[in-house]
Coordinates of C-alpha atoms in Angstrom, one line a residue:
Chain A
X1 CA 6.7 -17.5 -18.8
X2 CA 7.8 -20.3 -16.4
X3 CA 7.8 -17.7 -13.7
X4 CA 4.2 -16.7 -14.4
X5 CA 3.2 -20.3 -14.6
X6 CA 4.8 -21.0 -11.3
X7 CA 3.1 -17.9 -9.7
X8 CA -0.3 -19.0 -10.8
X9 CA 0.3 -22.7 -9.8
X10 CA 1.5 -21.7 -6.4
X11 CA -1.3 -19.3 -5.8
X12 CA -3.8 -22.1 -6.8
X13 CA -2.1 -24.4 -4.4
X14 CA -2.3 -21.9 -1.6
X15 CA -6.0 -21.3 -2.2
X16 CA -6.7 -25.1 -2.3
X17 CA -4.9 -25.6 1.0
X18 CA -7.1 -23.1 2.8
X19 CA -10.2 -23.2 0.6
X20 CA -12.7 -23.0 3.5
X21 CA -11.2 -19.7 4.8
X22 CA -10.8 -18.5 1.2
X23 CA -14.6 -18.9 0.6
X24 CA -15.4 -17.1 3.8
X25 CA -13.0 -14.3 2.9
X26 CA -14.6 -14.0 -0.6
X27 CA -18.0 -13.8 0.9
X28 CA -16.9 -11.1 3.4
X29 CA -15.3 -9.0 0.7
X30 CA -18.3 -9.5 -1.6
X31 CA -20.7 -8.4 1.2
X32 CA -18.5 -5.4 2.2
X33 CA -18.4 -4.2 -1.4
X34 CA -22.1 -4.8 -1.8
X35 CA -23.0 -2.8 1.3
X36 CA -20.6 0.1 0.4
X37 CA -21.5 0.2 -3.3
X38 CA -25.2 0.1 -2.5
X39 CA -25.0 3.2 -0.4
X40 CA -22.5 4.8 -2.8
X41 CA -25.0 4.2 -5.7
X42 CA -27.8 5.7 -3.7
X43 CA -25.6 8.7 -2.9
X44 CA -24.5 9.3 -6.5
X45 CA -28.1 9.1 -7.6
X46 CA -29.1 11.6 -5.0
X47 CA -26.4 13.9 -6.1
X48 CA -27.6 13.6 -9.7
X49 CA -31.1 14.2 -8.6
X50 CA -30.1 17.3 -6.6
X51 CA -28.3 18.6 -9.6
X52 CA -31.4 18.1 -11.6
X53 CA -33.5 19.9 -9.0
X54 CA -30.9 22.6 -9.0
X55 CA -31.4 23.1 -12.7
X56 CA -35.1 23.3 -12.3
X57 CA -35.0 25.4 -9.1
X58 CA -37.0 28.6 -9.2
X59 CA -38.2 31.0 -6.6
X60 CA -41.7 32.2 -7.1
X61 CA -42.2 35.7 -5.8
X62 CA -45.9 36.5 -5.3
X63 CA -46.8 40.2 -5.6
X64 CA -49.5 42.3 -4.0
X65 CA -50.1 44.1 -7.3
X66 CA -49.0 43.8 -10.9
X67 CA -45.8 45.6 -12.0
X68 CA -46.1 47.9 -15.0
X69 CA -43.9 46.8 -17.9
X70 CA -41.8 50.0 -17.7
X71 CA -41.0 49.2 -14.0
X72 CA -39.9 45.6 -14.7
X73 CA -36.3 46.4 -15.7
X74 CA -35.9 48.3 -12.4
X75 CA -37.3 45.4 -10.4
X76 CA -35.1 42.9 -12.3
X77 CA -32.1 45.0 -11.6
X78 CA -32.8 44.9 -7.9
X79 CA -33.2 41.2 -8.0
X80 CA -29.9 40.7 -9.9
X81 CA -28.1 43.0 -7.5
X82 CA -28.2 40.4 -4.7
X83 CA -27.0 37.4 -6.7
X84 CA -26.3 36.2 -10.2
X85 CA -29.6 35.1 -11.7
X86 CA -30.1 33.1 -14.9
X87 CA -33.6 34.2 -15.8
X88 CA -36.3 36.5 -14.4
X89 CA -39.9 36.0 -15.7
X90 CA -42.8 38.4 -14.9
X91 CA -46.2 36.8 -14.8
X92 CA -49.3 38.9 -14.8
X93 CA -52.6 37.6 -13.3
X94 CA -53.8 36.9 -16.9
X95 CA -50.5 35.0 -17.7
X96 CA -50.9 32.9 -14.5
X97 CA -54.5 32.1 -15.3
X98 CA -53.6 31.1 -18.9
X99 CA -50.8 28.8 -17.6
X100 CA -53.2 27.1 -15.1
X101 CA -55.7 26.6 -17.8
X102 CA -53.1 25.0 -20.0
X103 CA -52.0 22.8 -17.1
X104 CA -55.6 21.6 -16.4
X105 CA -56.2 20.8 -20.0
X106 CA -59.6 19.2 -20.4
X107 CA -60.5 19.9 -16.8
X108 CA -60.2 23.7 -17.1
X109 CA -64.0 23.9 -16.6
X110 CA -63.3 24.1 -12.9
X111 CA -62.0 27.6 -13.4
X112 CA -65.1 28.8 -15.2
X113 CA -66.6 30.5 -12.1
X114 CA -63.3 32.0 -10.8
X115 CA -62.5 34.6 -13.4
X116 CA -59.0 35.5 -14.8
X117 CA -58.1 37.7 -11.8
X118 CA -58.1 35.3 -8.9
X119 CA -54.4 34.3 -9.2
X120 CA -51.8 36.8 -7.9
X121 CA -49.2 38.3 -10.2
X122 CA -45.7 36.9 -9.7
X123 CA -42.1 36.9 -10.7
X124 CA -40.3 33.6 -11.4
X125 CA -36.6 33.8 -10.5
X126 CA -34.2 31.2 -11.7
X127 CA -31.0 31.4 -9.7
X128 CA -27.6 30.9 -11.3
X129 CA -25.9 27.5 -10.9
X130 CA -23.4 29.1 -8.5
X131 CA -26.2 29.6 -6.1
X132 CA -26.8 26.0 -5.0
X133 CA -26.4 25.9 -1.2
X134 CA -29.6 25.8 0.8
X135 CA -28.3 28.6 3.0
X136 CA -27.6 30.8 0.1
X137 CA -31.1 30.1 -1.4
X138 CA -32.6 31.0 2.0
X139 CA -30.7 34.3 2.1
X140 CA -31.8 35.0 -1.4
X141 CA -35.4 34.2 -0.6
X142 CA -35.3 36.5 2.5
X143 CA -33.8 39.3 0.3
X144 CA -36.7 38.9 -2.2
X145 CA -39.2 38.8 0.6
X146 CA -38.0 42.2 1.8
X147 CA -38.5 43.8 -1.6
X148 CA -41.5 46.3 -1.7
X149 CA -44.7 44.9 -2.9
X150 CA -43.8 41.2 -2.3
X151 CA -46.5 39.1 -0.6
X152 CA -44.7 35.8 -0.4
X153 CA -41.7 33.9 -1.7
X154 CA -42.1 30.1 -2.4
X155 CA -39.5 27.5 -3.5
X156 CA -40.3 24.3 -1.6
X157 CA -38.1 25.1 1.3
X158 CA -39.1 22.3 3.5
X159 CA -38.8 19.7 0.8
X160 CA -35.4 21.0 -0.1
X161 CA -34.3 20.9 3.5
X162 CA -35.4 17.3 3.9
X163 CA -33.8 16.3 0.7
X164 CA -30.5 18.0 1.8
X165 CA -30.6 16.2 5.2
X166 CA -31.3 12.9 3.6
X167 CA -28.3 13.4 1.2
X168 CA -26.1 14.3 4.2
X169 CA -27.3 11.1 6.0
X170 CA -26.5 9.0 3.0
X171 CA -23.1 10.6 2.7
X172 CA -22.4 9.7 6.4
X173 CA -23.5 6.1 5.7
X174 CA -21.3 6.0 2.6
X175 CA -18.3 7.1 4.7
X176 CA -19.2 4.6 7.4
X177 CA -19.6 1.7 5.0
X178 CA -16.4 2.8 3.3
X179 CA -14.7 2.5 6.6
X180 CA -16.2 -0.9 7.2
X181 CA -15.0 -1.9 3.7
X182 CA -11.5 -0.9 4.5
X183 CA -11.4 -2.5 7.9
X184 CA -13.1 -5.8 6.9
X185 CA -11.1 -6.2 3.7
X186 CA -7.7 -5.5 5.2
X187 CA -8.3 -7.6 8.3
X188 CA -10.0 -10.6 6.7
X189 CA -7.5 -10.9 3.9
X190 CA -4.6 -10.4 6.3
X191 CA -6.1 -13.2 8.4
X192 CA -6.5 -15.5 5.4
X193 CA -2.9 -14.9 4.2
X194 CA -1.7 -15.5 7.8
X195 CA -3.4 -18.9 7.7
X196 CA -1.8 -19.7 4.4
X197 CA 1.6 -18.7 5.8
X198 CA 1.1 -20.9 8.8
X199 CA -0.1 -23.9 6.8
X200 CA 2.9 -23.6 4.5
X201 CA 5.4 -22.8 7.1
X202 CA 7.4 -26.0 6.8
X203 CA 7.4 -25.8 3.1
X204 CA 8.5 -22.2 3.1
X205 CA 11.4 -23.1 5.4
X206 CA 12.5 -25.8 3.1
X207 CA 12.1 -23.6 0.0
X208 CA 14.2 -21.0 1.8
X209 CA 17.0 -23.6 2.2
X210 CA 16.7 -24.5 -1.4
X211 CA 17.4 -20.9 -2.4
X212 CA 13.9 -19.5 -3.0
X213 CA 14.0 -15.8 -3.4
X214 CA 11.7 -13.5 -1.4
X215 CA 9.7 -12.7 -4.5
X216 CA 9.3 -16.5 -5.1
X217 CA 7.8 -16.9 -1.6
X218 CA 5.9 -13.7 -1.3
X219 CA 4.4 -13.0 -4.7
X220 CA 1.9 -15.9 -4.6
X221 CA 0.6 -14.6 -1.3
X222 CA 0.3 -11.1 -2.7
X223 CA -1.5 -12.5 -5.8
X224 CA -3.9 -14.3 -3.5
X225 CA -4.9 -11.0 -2.0
X226 CA -5.2 -9.4 -5.4
X227 CA -7.5 -12.3 -6.5
X228 CA -9.6 -12.0 -3.4
X229 CA -10.0 -8.3 -4.0
X230 CA -10.9 -8.7 -7.7
X231 CA -13.2 -11.7 -7.3
X232 CA -14.9 -10.3 -4.1
X233 CA -15.5 -6.9 -5.6
X234 CA -16.6 -8.2 -9.0
X235 CA -19.1 -10.5 -7.2
X236 CA -20.3 -7.6 -5.0
X237 CA -20.8 -5.3 -7.9
X238 CA -22.6 -8.1 -9.9
X239 CA -24.9 -8.7 -7.0
X240 CA -25.6 -5.0 -6.8
X241 CA -26.3 -4.9 -10.5
X242 CA -28.8 -7.7 -10.1
X243 CA -30.4 -5.8 -7.2
X244 CA -30.5 -2.7 -9.4
X245 CA -32.2 -4.6 -12.2
X246 CA -34.7 -6.0 -9.8
X247 CA -35.5 -2.5 -8.4
X248 CA -35.8 -1.1 -11.9
X249 CA -38.1 -3.9 -13.0
X250 CA -40.4 -3.7 -9.9
X251 CA -40.5 0.1 -9.2
X252 CA -40.8 1.6 -12.7
X253 CA -44.3 2.9 -12.0
X254 CA -44.7 6.7 -11.4
X255 CA -43.2 7.4 -8.1
X256 CA -40.0 8.4 -6.3
X257 CA -37.7 6.2 -8.3
X258 CA -39.1 7.5 -11.6
X259 CA -38.5 11.0 -10.3
X260 CA -34.9 10.1 -9.5
X261 CA -34.1 8.4 -12.8
X262 CA -32.1 5.7 -11.0
X263 CA -28.9 4.9 -12.9
X264 CA -26.1 2.3 -12.3
X265 CA -22.4 3.1 -11.9
X266 CA -20.4 4.4 -14.8
X267 CA -17.6 2.1 -16.1
X268 CA -15.1 4.5 -14.5
X269 CA -16.8 4.1 -11.1
X270 CA -16.9 0.3 -11.5
X271 CA -13.2 0.3 -12.3
X272 CA -12.5 2.6 -9.3
X273 CA -14.3 0.2 -6.9
X274 CA -12.5 -2.8 -8.4
X275 CA -9.1 -1.2 -8.1
X276 CA -9.7 0.1 -4.6
X277 CA -10.8 -3.4 -3.5
X278 CA -7.7 -5.0 -5.1
X279 CA -5.5 -2.3 -3.5
X280 CA -7.1 -2.9 0.0
X281 CA -6.8 -6.7 -0.2
X282 CA -3.2 -6.4 -1.4
X283 CA -2.5 -4.2 1.6
X284 CA -4.0 -6.9 3.8
X285 CA -1.7 -9.4 2.2
X286 CA 1.3 -7.2 2.6
X287 CA 0.5 -6.7 6.3
X288 CA 0.5 -10.5 6.9
X289 CA 3.5 -11.1 4.7
X290 CA 5.5 -8.5 6.7
X291 CA 4.3 -9.6 10.1
X292 CA 4.3 -13.4 9.8
X293 CA 6.8 -14.3 7.1
X294 CA 10.2 -14.1 8.8
X295 CA 12.0 -15.2 5.7
Chain B
X1 CA 41.0 -34.3 -12.0
X2 CA 41.7 -33.4 -8.4
X3 CA 45.3 -32.6 -9.0
X4 CA 44.3 -30.2 -11.8
X5 CA 41.7 -28.7 -9.6
X6 CA 44.1 -27.9 -6.8
X7 CA 46.1 -25.6 -9.2
X8 CA 43.0 -23.3 -9.1
X9 CA 41.8 -21.2 -6.2
X10 CA 39.5 -23.3 -3.8
X11 CA 35.8 -23.4 -4.2
X12 CA 35.3 -23.4 -0.5
X13 CA 37.9 -22.0 2.0
X14 CA 37.4 -22.0 5.8
X15 CA 40.0 -19.9 7.6
X16 CA 40.3 -20.5 11.4
X17 CA 36.5 -21.0 11.7
X18 CA 35.1 -21.4 15.2
X19 CA 31.4 -22.2 16.0
X20 CA 30.2 -21.9 19.6
X21 CA 26.6 -22.6 20.5
X22 CA 25.2 -21.0 23.6
X23 CA 26.1 -21.1 26.4
X24 CA 29.6 -22.4 25.6
X25 CA 29.4 -25.5 23.5
X26 CA 32.3 -25.5 21.1
X27 CA 31.1 -27.3 17.9
X28 CA 34.1 -26.3 15.8
X29 CA 37.4 -24.8 16.8
X30 CA 39.7 -22.9 14.5
X31 CA 39.1 -25.2 11.6
X32 CA 40.9 -24.3 8.3
X33 CA 40.0 -26.2 5.2
X34 CA 40.1 -25.9 1.4
X35 CA 37.8 -27.7 -1.0
X36 CA 38.6 -27.5 -4.6
X37 CA 36.3 -27.4 -7.6
X38 CA 35.4 -30.8 -8.8
X39 CA 36.7 -32.5 -5.7
X40 CA 34.9 -35.1 -3.5
X41 CA 35.8 -34.7 0.1
X42 CA 34.7 -37.1 2.9
X43 CA 34.3 -35.6 6.4
X44 CA 34.4 -38.3 9.0
X45 CA 34.2 -38.4 12.7
X46 CA 32.0 -39.6 15.6
X47 CA 28.6 -38.2 16.3
X48 CA 29.0 -34.7 17.7
X49 CA 32.4 -34.2 16.1
X50 CA 31.2 -31.1 14.2
X51 CA 30.6 -32.6 10.7
X52 CA 27.0 -31.3 10.4
X53 CA 27.9 -27.9 11.8
X54 CA 30.6 -27.6 9.2
X55 CA 28.1 -28.3 6.4
X56 CA 25.6 -25.9 7.9
X57 CA 28.2 -23.2 7.9
X58 CA 29.1 -23.8 4.3
X59 CA 25.5 -23.5 3.1
X60 CA 24.9 -20.4 5.3
X61 CA 22.4 -22.1 7.5
X62 CA 24.4 -20.8 10.4
X63 CA 27.1 -18.2 10.8
X64 CA 30.5 -18.8 12.3
X65 CA 31.3 -17.3 15.7
X66 CA 34.8 -16.5 14.5
X67 CA 36.8 -17.0 11.3
X68 CA 36.1 -16.5 7.6
X69 CA 34.3 -18.8 5.2
X70 CA 34.7 -18.1 1.5
X71 CA 32.9 -19.6 -1.4
X72 CA 34.3 -18.9 -4.8
X73 CA 36.5 -16.3 -3.2
X74 CA 33.6 -14.4 -1.6
X75 CA 33.3 -14.0 2.1
X76 CA 29.9 -15.4 3.1
X77 CA 29.5 -12.9 5.9
X78 CA 29.5 -10.1 3.3
X79 CA 27.0 -11.6 0.9
X80 CA 23.6 -10.0 1.1
X81 CA 20.4 -12.1 1.4
X82 CA 19.6 -12.1 -2.4
X83 CA 23.1 -13.3 -3.0
X84 CA 22.8 -16.0 -0.4
X85 CA 19.5 -17.1 -2.1
X86 CA 21.1 -17.3 -5.5
X87 CA 24.1 -19.2 -4.0
X88 CA 21.8 -21.7 -2.3
X89 CA 20.2 -22.5 -5.7
X90 CA 23.7 -23.7 -6.8
X91 CA 24.3 -25.8 -3.6
X92 CA 22.4 -29.0 -3.2
X93 CA 22.1 -30.1 0.4
X94 CA 20.9 -33.6 1.6
X95 CA 20.2 -33.0 5.3
X96 CA 20.6 -35.6 7.9
X97 CA 17.0 -35.1 9.0
X98 CA 16.0 -35.1 5.3
X99 CA 13.8 -32.0 5.5
X100 CA 11.2 -33.4 3.1
X101 CA 7.5 -32.7 3.2
X102 CA 5.7 -35.8 4.2
X103 CA 2.3 -34.7 2.9
X104 CA 3.7 -34.1 -0.6
X105 CA 4.6 -36.8 -3.2
X106 CA 8.1 -37.9 -3.9
X107 CA 8.0 -36.1 -7.2
X108 CA 6.7 -32.9 -5.6
X109 CA 9.5 -33.0 -3.1
X110 CA 12.2 -33.3 -5.7
X111 CA 10.5 -30.7 -8.0
X112 CA 10.7 -28.0 -5.2
X113 CA 14.5 -27.7 -5.8
X114 CA 14.0 -27.1 -9.5
X115 CA 10.9 -24.9 -9.2
X116 CA 12.9 -22.3 -7.2
X117 CA 15.1 -21.9 -10.2
X118 CA 12.0 -21.6 -12.4
X119 CA 13.0 -24.6 -14.5
X120 CA 10.5 -25.6 -17.1
X121 CA 7.8 -28.2 -16.2
X122 CA 9.2 -30.6 -18.8
X123 CA 12.8 -30.3 -17.6
X124 CA 11.6 -31.0 -14.0
X125 CA 9.6 -34.0 -15.1
X126 CA 12.5 -35.5 -17.1
X127 CA 15.0 -34.9 -14.3
X128 CA 12.7 -36.4 -11.7
X129 CA 12.3 -39.5 -13.8
X130 CA 16.0 -39.8 -14.3
X131 CA 16.8 -39.4 -10.6
X132 CA 14.2 -41.9 -9.5
X133 CA 15.6 -44.5 -11.9
X134 CA 19.1 -43.9 -10.6
X135 CA 18.0 -44.3 -7.0
X136 CA 15.7 -47.2 -7.6
X137 CA 12.6 -45.2 -6.6
X138 CA 10.7 -45.2 -10.0
X139 CA 7.6 -46.9 -8.5
X140 CA 7.4 -44.2 -5.7
X141 CA 6.9 -41.2 -8.0
X142 CA 3.4 -40.4 -6.8
X143 CA 3.6 -41.8 -3.3
X144 CA 3.4 -39.5 -0.4
X145 CA 6.9 -39.0 1.2
X146 CA 5.4 -39.7 4.6
X147 CA 4.5 -43.2 3.5
X148 CA 8.1 -44.1 2.6
X149 CA 10.7 -45.9 4.7
X150 CA 13.6 -44.0 6.2
X151 CA 15.9 -45.3 3.6
X152 CA 13.6 -44.2 0.8
X153 CA 13.1 -40.8 2.4
X154 CA 16.8 -40.4 2.5
X155 CA 17.2 -41.1 -1.2
X156 CA 14.4 -38.6 -1.9
X157 CA 16.4 -36.0 0.0
X158 CA 19.5 -36.9 -2.0
X159 CA 17.6 -36.8 -5.3
X160 CA 16.3 -33.3 -4.4
X161 CA 19.9 -32.1 -3.6
X162 CA 21.1 -33.5 -6.9
X163 CA 18.1 -32.3 -9.0
X164 CA 19.7 -29.0 -10.2
X165 CA 23.1 -30.6 -11.0
X166 CA 24.5 -28.2 -8.4
X167 CA 28.0 -26.7 -8.4
X168 CA 28.4 -28.0 -4.8
X169 CA 26.6 -30.8 -3.1
X170 CA 26.7 -31.3 0.6
X171 CA 25.5 -34.6 1.9
X172 CA 25.1 -35.2 5.6
X173 CA 25.1 -39.0 6.4
X174 CA 23.6 -39.8 3.0
X175 CA 23.8 -43.6 3.6
X176 CA 22.9 -43.6 7.2
X177 CA 19.7 -45.7 6.7
X178 CA 20.6 -47.7 3.7
X179 CA 21.6 -51.3 3.0
X180 CA 24.8 -52.1 1.0
X181 CA 23.1 -52.4 -2.3
X182 CA 21.3 -49.0 -2.0
X183 CA 24.5 -47.4 -0.6
X184 CA 26.2 -48.3 -3.9
X185 CA 23.4 -46.7 -5.8
X186 CA 23.9 -43.5 -3.8
X187 CA 27.6 -43.5 -4.3
X188 CA 27.1 -44.1 -8.1
X189 CA 24.8 -41.1 -8.2
X190 CA 27.3 -38.9 -6.4
X191 CA 30.2 -40.0 -8.6
X192 CA 28.1 -39.6 -11.7
X193 CA 27.3 -36.0 -10.7
X194 CA 31.0 -35.3 -10.0
X195 CA 32.2 -36.7 -13.3
X196 CA 29.4 -35.5 -15.6
X197 CA 28.6 -32.1 -14.1
X198 CA 31.9 -31.4 -12.3
X199 CA 29.9 -31.0 -9.0
X200 CA 32.1 -30.6 -6.0
X201 CA 30.9 -32.9 -3.3
X202 CA 31.4 -32.8 0.5
X203 CA 30.1 -35.9 2.3
X204 CA 29.8 -36.0 6.1
X205 CA 29.7 -39.7 7.1
X206 CA 30.8 -42.2 9.7
X207 CA 30.1 -45.0 7.3
X208 CA 33.6 -46.3 6.5
X209 CA 32.4 -48.4 3.6
X210 CA 31.8 -45.4 1.4
X211 CA 35.2 -43.9 1.6
X212 CA 37.6 -46.8 2.3
X213 CA 37.9 -47.9 -1.3
X214 CA 38.0 -44.4 -2.8
X215 CA 41.0 -42.3 -3.7
X216 CA 39.4 -39.0 -2.6
X217 CA 40.4 -36.9 0.3
X218 CA 39.1 -37.9 3.7
X219 CA 39.2 -35.5 6.7
X220 CA 38.6 -36.7 10.2
X221 CA 37.0 -34.3 12.7
X222 CA 37.3 -34.9 16.4
X223 CA 35.8 -32.6 19.0
X224 CA 35.4 -29.8 16.6
X225 CA 39.0 -29.9 15.3
X226 CA 40.4 -31.5 12.2
X227 CA 42.5 -34.3 13.5
X228 CA 43.6 -36.2 10.5
X229 CA 43.8 -35.3 6.8
X230 CA 44.1 -38.4 4.7
X231 CA 44.4 -38.8 1.0
X232 CA 43.2 -42.2 -0.2
X233 CA 44.9 -41.8 -3.5
X234 CA 47.7 -43.6 -1.9
X235 CA 45.8 -45.9 0.4
X236 CA 46.4 -45.5 4.1
X237 CA 48.9 -42.7 3.6
X238 CA 47.9 -40.3 6.3
X239 CA 49.3 -36.8 6.6
X240 CA 48.8 -34.4 9.4
X241 CA 46.9 -31.3 8.3
X242 CA 49.3 -28.4 8.2
X243 CA 46.9 -25.9 9.7
X244 CA 46.1 -27.8 12.8
X245 CA 45.6 -25.4 15.8
X246 CA 48.2 -25.7 18.5

């Protein structure tokens, strides 16, 4: 108990002695966590969105002419022979017209002059969840395109490609900001601890002569790093949460964010970010303790 | 007490200890010495005789160039750092240059010695108050050590050395900056520690007034060698130390 009390007292003394640098370190850690976790949050939301798109993904195969019901199993077999498919739906011209009418609702009058045969017959193919890569979908689409009687295959290729590229870009930014987080935290905390070591040098020398153990001298410095990591990351995450709330409050109108169903980190992800920050700051502390404390 | 103590094995034993500082300054030469538990030993000699070096060797601040130093029968050279740290907690040292932190208060300076042993806050507070009364420093409790006179700083250093009621107390010129009245306070503190806690005390001094009237052992160092070993229990009876180097 006395040991714990000493540890906390000494850590408090260390922080008071170099409070200016401590504040700067705290801000740097906070900012690093905020930048990293912001991009990480965007990335995780993009991944969730892409999963959702994946669930809703369907390839619409437009046909030159309708397929007779007795031929449908044969066509379905051909489709399934390329890849695992969750569901195949055949739509006749009449089915397509009925669906459009339903979609238009009260405005279906616009279809009055067109007649029920103006839409082409089609097959809706829902690929299995194993088929998620853009390249695989492209190959599947090319295969469907090559089937006899197929006029066109549509699945929003361009949109998916752009979305894929954007996700990749965010992934790169997440890695870069993660790197920045590691470097900034380790270096800045290491620098702060070094200042503490320098400012307490005479005291540590005397404590050594009085029989202070290595743990007695080093643990308060390590705890200083742990506190920097915890407080910095907690502040960073709290700032991000405020930003998230602000975005949710101001961008809830129908639009992209609505489409994405923007969500905050899960408790597990928050714990992971906190622990990683504490670990990184502790590493920064240890680096300085090993390099500058010759005791 | 001393006669009884000598029946036991010595607390400190130096066997032909030599200390040479680079390039070739011989501070101590083949010094052999035994200090018994509960004993008070005065090391005397001129400046540069090797008194401070001897104390530094005993508290592991420096290592001997040759020879063996044993504390409680253990060779200091073979004790690993954690063992040395534990041993230092049981040795109180009042350094000649005080080694106090001028930007900390008197109480904080004394508390340091007890904090490293994780003594309770209450125990620390009580011991500090007791020591300050004994050394006539009660009114300096919260004063910065840097604002004290040399004599007061010296007493703070001694109070810190005595704070843990150590097994062994090494005092290097503990009365160097003190007047007669304060010197008596210091001697009273040392005697009190010796009698109440059985602390073994080694005092390096050239202040004759503190050992002339005592019946404790006095050892004269001259040019790094023990020249005269005197027991004041029979005043002025001086015997040559048996292990003097040739």
